[in-house]
Amino acid sequence: MPPTGTRPPFALNASVLIALLAASSAPTPLYPVYQDRWALSALSVTVVFSAYTLALLAALLTTGALSDHLGRRPVLVGSLLLEAVAMAALASADGAGALITARVLQGLATGAATSAAGAALVDLDPPGRPGRSALANSIAPAAGMATGVLAATLLIRYAPGPTVTVYLALALVFLLQAAALALSPETARPHTGAWRSLRPRVAVSPPARRAFLVSGAGVVAVWALGGFYSSLGPAFVRLVAPGAPQAAGGLVFFTLSLSAAATVWATRLLRPLTATLLGCAAVPAAVALSLGGLHLFSLPAVFAAALLAGVAFGAVAQGSMRMVLAEVPHSDRSTTLAAYYVLSYVAMSLPAVGAGLLTQSYGLRTAAHLYAALVALLAAAALLTLTLTLTRTPAVAAGPAARGGGRHVRSRQAVAGTARCGDALEPWHRAMHGSRATRERVRA
């Protein structure tokens, strides 16, 4: 049972997720500024971007269960203080090396804080509205990324010293959140085993392996597409429309993030396989529009492509996550989730670095064509695999015969990934953010 008067702590932890992801995307519209100021290459920009994602991945693998043992509050307060230090480092950066160091610090802090804040939302989930925390955990990341890109873009246009102002403002937000959390009640029951919990573990539970293979190509496609827009999106906009305002580069990724958040909401009641299929089907259209905008020098086409890319990302990310975790036992969900995020962040970072290498050697136009071809092939493979899965399991495709109010109705067919729940987000939510102690309380 969550403690009484949970609304302020719930809102506080949700705001932490939004602020963390806003800080993660804030550098995106600033990359052209860094390139002009320090003569950075496209490869340098993608390395700066990838340093953050790989550090975040390392933190998720090592500190994901730390708040189960130490408590939510100390992990969150420590992570937010480290995040504030990372913001100060970004504000004072004077070259690519300093940017990479600051982004590594930021990735470590974000990885530790997001898992603890998400678990705290589970702890605070009100009994009368059990889906509220699931929705918050699903929408907050995309909404945060959209907020960060928009804020940084506006500061570039209207504020002095945009490469300093945005980070100092975020540092102040993190310090205030850390102070508020220090005064908030603890929502978990700490127990021993903190050092042992830091050991990385990557494994896929046997019931999830087929769903993991079925959805894997689609996951790689959308995360790679998101990585391209996040790292090279502003440079791509300048290539398509050299005379466009500098803010346009950031607004493209803002469009993608906002579209992804809206798609999570719009597809929350769809079956996981249906959502994943819809998302994969949007990928070829997104890359075709993107290349069409490049050849026609059409900025509206690039924005339309970003909108479709957001639809693809939101639908596949939500649907594939639920497919993979639908039939996984509670004891295996954290390790299976870690494997999912290993795939996701590797797909987001390594292709972006490859695109940077291609850009440096052959130019962004050639790199964009090769990148689009790779993403389209992955999406086509995912569509074929998902369609075969759908046609071979008609009973699953038809869905459950009835859906009771508030009850979880699950298919027992062979493909774990096509299971459907009465509350579509709750299994994902508990698997992503439910701590061991919280899961024990839920089962009790």
mmCIF file with all atom_site columns, C-alpha atoms in Angstrom, residues 87-200:
data_model
loop_
_atom_site.group_PDB
_atom_site.id
_atom_site.type_symbol
_atom_site.label_atom_id
_atom_site.label_alt_id
_atom_site.label_comp_id
_atom_site.label_asym_id
_atom_site.label_entity_id
_atom_site.label_seq_id
_atom_site.pdbx_PDB_ins_code
_atom_site.Cartn_x
_atom_site.Cartn_y
_atom_site.Cartn_z
_atom_site.occupancy
_atom_site.B_iso_or_equiv
_atom_site.pdbx_formal_charge
_atom_site.auth_seq_id
_atom_site.auth_comp_id
_atom_site.auth_asym_id
_atom_site.auth_atom_id
_atom_site.pdbx_PDB_model_num
ATOM 1   C CA . MET A 1 87  ? 25.257 20.195 -16.035 1.00 0.00 ? 87  MET A CA 1
ATOM 2   C CA . ALA A 1 88  ? 27.991 22.432 -14.630 1.00 0.00 ? 88  ALA A CA 1
ATOM 3   C CA . ALA A 1 89  ? 30.572 20.481 -16.627 1.00 0.00 ? 89  ALA A CA 1
ATOM 4   C CA . LEU A 1 90  ? 28.523 20.917 -19.815 1.00 0.00 ? 90  LEU A CA 1
ATOM 5   C CA . ALA A 1 91  ? 28.144 24.636 -19.154 1.00 0.00 ? 91  ALA A CA 1
ATOM 6   C CA . SER A 1 92  ? 31.921 25.055 -18.782 1.00 0.00 ? 92  SER A CA 1
ATOM 7   C CA . ALA A 1 93  ? 32.951 22.703 -21.620 1.00 0.00 ? 93  ALA A CA 1
ATOM 8   C CA . ASP A 1 94  ? 35.534 24.138 -24.003 1.00 0.00 ? 94  ASP A CA 1
ATOM 9   C CA . GLY A 1 95  ? 35.969 21.278 -26.473 1.00 0.00 ? 95  GLY A CA 1
ATOM 10  C CA . ALA A 1 96  ? 34.964 17.788 -27.539 1.00 0.00 ? 96  ALA A CA 1
ATOM 11  C CA . GLY A 1 97  ? 36.890 16.085 -24.726 1.00 0.00 ? 97  GLY A CA 1
ATOM 12  C CA . ALA A 1 98  ? 35.149 18.123 -22.050 1.00 0.00 ? 98  ALA A CA 1
ATOM 13  C CA . LEU A 1 99  ? 31.776 17.445 -23.678 1.00 0.00 ? 99  LEU A CA 1
ATOM 14  C CA . ILE A 1 100 ? 32.404 13.704 -23.708 1.00 0.00 ? 100 ILE A CA 1
ATOM 15  C CA . THR A 1 101 ? 33.423 13.717 -20.031 1.00 0.00 ? 101 THR A CA 1
ATOM 16  C CA . ALA A 1 102 ? 30.340 15.707 -19.046 1.00 0.00 ? 102 ALA A CA 1
ATOM 17  C CA . ARG A 1 103 ? 28.054 13.456 -21.062 1.00 0.00 ? 103 ARG A CA 1
ATOM 18  C CA . VAL A 1 104 ? 29.518 10.343 -19.442 1.00 0.00 ? 104 VAL A CA 1
ATOM 19  C CA . LEU A 1 105 ? 28.781 11.823 -15.998 1.00 0.00 ? 105 LEU A CA 1
ATOM 20  C CA . GLN A 1 106 ? 25.288 12.676 -17.164 1.00 0.00 ? 106 GLN A CA 1
ATOM 21  C CA . GLY A 1 107 ? 24.671 9.185  -18.510 1.00 0.00 ? 107 GLY A CA 1
ATOM 22  C CA . LEU A 1 108 ? 25.749 7.549  -15.257 1.00 0.00 ? 108 LEU A CA 1
ATOM 23  C CA . ALA A 1 109 ? 23.543 9.862  -13.171 1.00 0.00 ? 109 ALA A CA 1
ATOM 24  C CA . THR A 1 110 ? 20.543 9.470  -15.481 1.00 0.00 ? 110 THR A CA 1
ATOM 25  C CA . GLY A 1 111 ? 20.749 5.685  -15.544 1.00 0.00 ? 111 GLY A CA 1
ATOM 26  C CA . ALA A 1 112 ? 20.828 5.444  -11.757 1.00 0.00 ? 112 ALA A CA 1
ATOM 27  C CA . ALA A 1 113 ? 18.117 8.049  -11.204 1.00 0.00 ? 113 ALA A CA 1
ATOM 28  C CA . THR A 1 114 ? 15.585 6.872  -13.778 1.00 0.00 ? 114 THR A CA 1
ATOM 29  C CA . SER A 1 115 ? 15.382 3.347  -12.366 1.00 0.00 ? 115 SER A CA 1
ATOM 30  C CA . ALA A 1 116 ? 14.974 4.668  -8.802  1.00 0.00 ? 116 ALA A CA 1
ATOM 31  C CA . ALA A 1 117 ? 12.387 7.308  -9.765  1.00 0.00 ? 117 ALA A CA 1
ATOM 32  C CA . GLY A 1 118 ? 10.398 4.779  -11.794 1.00 0.00 ? 118 GLY A CA 1
ATOM 33  C CA . ALA A 1 119 ? 10.415 2.339  -8.876  1.00 0.00 ? 119 ALA A CA 1
ATOM 34  C CA . ALA A 1 120 ? 9.252  5.115  -6.557  1.00 0.00 ? 120 ALA A CA 1
ATOM 35  C CA . LEU A 1 121 ? 6.278  5.743  -8.848  1.00 0.00 ? 121 LEU A CA 1
ATOM 36  C CA . VAL A 1 122 ? 5.354  2.070  -8.491  1.00 0.00 ? 122 VAL A CA 1
ATOM 37  C CA . ASP A 1 123 ? 5.585  2.382  -4.712  1.00 0.00 ? 123 ASP A CA 1
ATOM 38  C CA . LEU A 1 124 ? 3.280  5.406  -4.804  1.00 0.00 ? 124 LEU A CA 1
ATOM 39  C CA . ASP A 1 125 ? 0.744  3.985  -7.257  1.00 0.00 ? 125 ASP A CA 1
ATOM 40  C CA . PRO A 1 126 ? -2.684 4.630  -5.692  1.00 0.00 ? 126 PRO A CA 1
ATOM 41  C CA . PRO A 1 127 ? -4.820 1.498  -5.245  1.00 0.00 ? 127 PRO A CA 1
ATOM 42  C CA . GLY A 1 128 ? -7.828 3.176  -6.861  1.00 0.00 ? 128 GLY A CA 1
ATOM 43  C CA . ARG A 1 129 ? -5.852 4.194  -9.979  1.00 0.00 ? 129 ARG A CA 1
ATOM 44  C CA . PRO A 1 130 ? -3.279 1.454  -10.590 1.00 0.00 ? 130 PRO A CA 1
ATOM 45  C CA . GLY A 1 131 ? -2.544 2.531  -14.165 1.00 0.00 ? 131 GLY A CA 1
ATOM 46  C CA . ARG A 1 132 ? -1.462 6.071  -13.319 1.00 0.00 ? 132 ARG A CA 1
ATOM 47  C CA . SER A 1 133 ? 2.170  5.239  -12.651 1.00 0.00 ? 133 SER A CA 1
ATOM 48  C CA . ALA A 1 134 ? 2.355  3.070  -15.781 1.00 0.00 ? 134 ALA A CA 1
ATOM 49  C CA . LEU A 1 135 ? 1.212  5.964  -17.912 1.00 0.00 ? 135 LEU A CA 1
ATOM 50  C CA . ALA A 1 136 ? 3.597  8.369  -16.176 1.00 0.00 ? 136 ALA A CA 1
ATOM 51  C CA . ASN A 1 137 ? 6.541  6.029  -16.697 1.00 0.00 ? 137 ASN A CA 1
ATOM 52  C CA . SER A 1 138 ? 5.639  5.628  -20.368 1.00 0.00 ? 138 SER A CA 1
ATOM 53  C CA . ILE A 1 139 ? 5.013  9.236  -21.361 1.00 0.00 ? 139 ILE A CA 1
ATOM 54  C CA . ALA A 1 140 ? 7.487  11.086 -19.122 1.00 0.00 ? 140 ALA A CA 1
ATOM 55  C CA . PRO A 1 141 ? 10.641 10.119 -21.075 1.00 0.00 ? 141 PRO A CA 1
ATOM 56  C CA . ALA A 1 142 ? 9.327  11.230 -24.476 1.00 0.00 ? 142 ALA A CA 1
ATOM 57  C CA . ALA A 1 143 ? 7.697  14.334 -22.977 1.00 0.00 ? 143 ALA A CA 1
ATOM 58  C CA . GLY A 1 144 ? 10.954 15.159 -21.219 1.00 0.00 ? 144 GLY A CA 1
ATOM 59  C CA . MET A 1 145 ? 13.007 14.845 -24.406 1.00 0.00 ? 145 MET A CA 1
ATOM 60  C CA . ALA A 1 146 ? 10.554 17.106 -26.219 1.00 0.00 ? 146 ALA A CA 1
ATOM 61  C CA . THR A 1 147 ? 10.725 19.656 -23.403 1.00 0.00 ? 147 THR A CA 1
ATOM 62  C CA . GLY A 1 148 ? 14.527 19.683 -23.350 1.00 0.00 ? 148 GLY A CA 1
ATOM 63  C CA . VAL A 1 149 ? 14.868 20.157 -27.099 1.00 0.00 ? 149 VAL A CA 1
ATOM 64  C CA . LEU A 1 150 ? 12.251 22.921 -27.169 1.00 0.00 ? 150 LEU A CA 1
ATOM 65  C CA . ALA A 1 151 ? 13.804 24.783 -24.210 1.00 0.00 ? 151 ALA A CA 1
ATOM 66  C CA . ALA A 1 152 ? 17.315 24.616 -25.683 1.00 0.00 ? 152 ALA A CA 1
ATOM 67  C CA . THR A 1 153 ? 16.036 25.701 -29.097 1.00 0.00 ? 153 THR A CA 1
ATOM 68  C CA . LEU A 1 154 ? 14.247 28.729 -27.658 1.00 0.00 ? 154 LEU A CA 1
ATOM 69  C CA . LEU A 1 155 ? 17.298 29.683 -25.609 1.00 0.00 ? 155 LEU A CA 1
ATOM 70  C CA . ILE A 1 156 ? 19.483 29.545 -28.726 1.00 0.00 ? 156 ILE A CA 1
ATOM 71  C CA . ARG A 1 157 ? 17.135 32.016 -30.364 1.00 0.00 ? 157 ARG A CA 1
ATOM 72  C CA . TYR A 1 158 ? 16.386 34.389 -27.502 1.00 0.00 ? 158 TYR A CA 1
ATOM 73  C CA . ALA A 1 159 ? 18.847 33.977 -24.608 1.00 0.00 ? 159 ALA A CA 1
ATOM 74  C CA . PRO A 1 160 ? 22.472 35.098 -24.313 1.00 0.00 ? 160 PRO A CA 1
ATOM 75  C CA . GLY A 1 161 ? 25.013 32.319 -23.958 1.00 0.00 ? 161 GLY A CA 1
ATOM 76  C CA . PRO A 1 162 ? 22.684 29.403 -24.851 1.00 0.00 ? 162 PRO A CA 1
ATOM 77  C CA . THR A 1 163 ? 25.408 26.789 -24.252 1.00 0.00 ? 163 THR A CA 1
ATOM 78  C CA . VAL A 1 164 ? 25.595 27.973 -20.643 1.00 0.00 ? 164 VAL A CA 1
ATOM 79  C CA . THR A 1 165 ? 22.082 29.164 -19.806 1.00 0.00 ? 165 THR A CA 1
ATOM 80  C CA . VAL A 1 166 ? 20.219 25.928 -20.482 1.00 0.00 ? 166 VAL A CA 1
ATOM 81  C CA . TYR A 1 167 ? 22.593 23.831 -18.371 1.00 0.00 ? 167 TYR A CA 1
ATOM 82  C CA . LEU A 1 168 ? 22.639 26.241 -15.433 1.00 0.00 ? 168 LEU A CA 1
ATOM 83  C CA . ALA A 1 169 ? 18.832 26.293 -15.447 1.00 0.00 ? 169 ALA A CA 1
ATOM 84  C CA . LEU A 1 170 ? 18.741 22.487 -15.442 1.00 0.00 ? 170 LEU A CA 1
ATOM 85  C CA . ALA A 1 171 ? 21.366 22.319 -12.668 1.00 0.00 ? 171 ALA A CA 1
ATOM 86  C CA . LEU A 1 172 ? 19.150 24.536 -10.526 1.00 0.00 ? 172 LEU A CA 1
ATOM 87  C CA . VAL A 1 173 ? 16.158 22.273 -11.220 1.00 0.00 ? 173 VAL A CA 1
ATOM 88  C CA . PHE A 1 174 ? 18.122 19.176 -10.160 1.00 0.00 ? 174 PHE A CA 1
ATOM 89  C CA . LEU A 1 175 ? 19.358 20.824 -6.966  1.00 0.00 ? 175 LEU A CA 1
ATOM 90  C CA . LEU A 1 176 ? 15.806 21.830 -6.033  1.00 0.00 ? 176 LEU A CA 1
ATOM 91  C CA . GLN A 1 177 ? 14.524 18.330 -6.761  1.00 0.00 ? 177 GLN A CA 1
ATOM 92  C CA . ALA A 1 178 ? 17.301 16.784 -4.668  1.00 0.00 ? 178 ALA A CA 1
ATOM 93  C CA . ALA A 1 179 ? 16.394 19.045 -1.739  1.00 0.00 ? 179 ALA A CA 1
ATOM 94  C CA . ALA A 1 180 ? 12.698 18.197 -2.083  1.00 0.00 ? 180 ALA A CA 1
ATOM 95  C CA . LEU A 1 181 ? 13.406 14.465 -2.238  1.00 0.00 ? 181 LEU A CA 1
ATOM 96  C CA . ALA A 1 182 ? 15.661 14.667 0.818   1.00 0.00 ? 182 ALA A CA 1
ATOM 97  C CA . LEU A 1 183 ? 12.634 15.929 2.762   1.00 0.00 ? 183 LEU A CA 1
ATOM 98  C CA . SER A 1 184 ? 10.249 13.325 1.295   1.00 0.00 ? 184 SER A CA 1
ATOM 99  C CA . PRO A 1 185 ? 9.401  10.021 3.005   1.00 0.00 ? 185 PRO A CA 1
ATOM 100 C CA . GLU A 1 186 ? 11.139 6.842  1.893   1.00 0.00 ? 186 GLU A CA 1
ATOM 101 C CA . THR A 1 187 ? 8.855  4.565  -0.140  1.00 0.00 ? 187 THR A CA 1
ATOM 102 C CA . ALA A 1 188 ? 10.950 1.362  -0.106  1.00 0.00 ? 188 ALA A CA 1
ATOM 103 C CA . ARG A 1 189 ? 12.202 -0.965 2.610   1.00 0.00 ? 189 ARG A CA 1
ATOM 104 C CA . PRO A 1 190 ? 16.014 -1.081 2.328   1.00 0.00 ? 190 PRO A CA 1
ATOM 105 C CA . HIS A 1 191 ? 17.736 -4.415 2.828   1.00 0.00 ? 191 HIS A CA 1
ATOM 106 C CA . THR A 1 192 ? 21.180 -5.923 2.508   1.00 0.00 ? 192 THR A CA 1
ATOM 107 C CA . GLY A 1 193 ? 22.903 -6.959 -0.710  1.00 0.00 ? 193 GLY A CA 1
ATOM 108 C CA . ALA A 1 194 ? 23.713 -3.535 -2.221  1.00 0.00 ? 194 ALA A CA 1
ATOM 109 C CA . TRP A 1 195 ? 27.238 -4.472 -3.352  1.00 0.00 ? 195 TRP A CA 1
ATOM 110 C CA . ARG A 1 196 ? 26.054 -7.755 -4.846  1.00 0.00 ? 196 ARG A CA 1
ATOM 111 C CA . SER A 1 197 ? 23.326 -5.940 -6.776  1.00 0.00 ? 197 SER A CA 1
ATOM 112 C CA . LEU A 1 198 ? 25.946 -3.912 -8.678  1.00 0.00 ? 198 LEU A CA 1
ATOM 113 C CA . ARG A 1 199 ? 27.130 -6.957 -10.621 1.00 0.00 ? 199 ARG A CA 1
ATOM 114 C CA . PRO A 1 200 ? 25.959 -6.592 -14.262 1.00 0.00 ? 200 PRO A CA 1
#
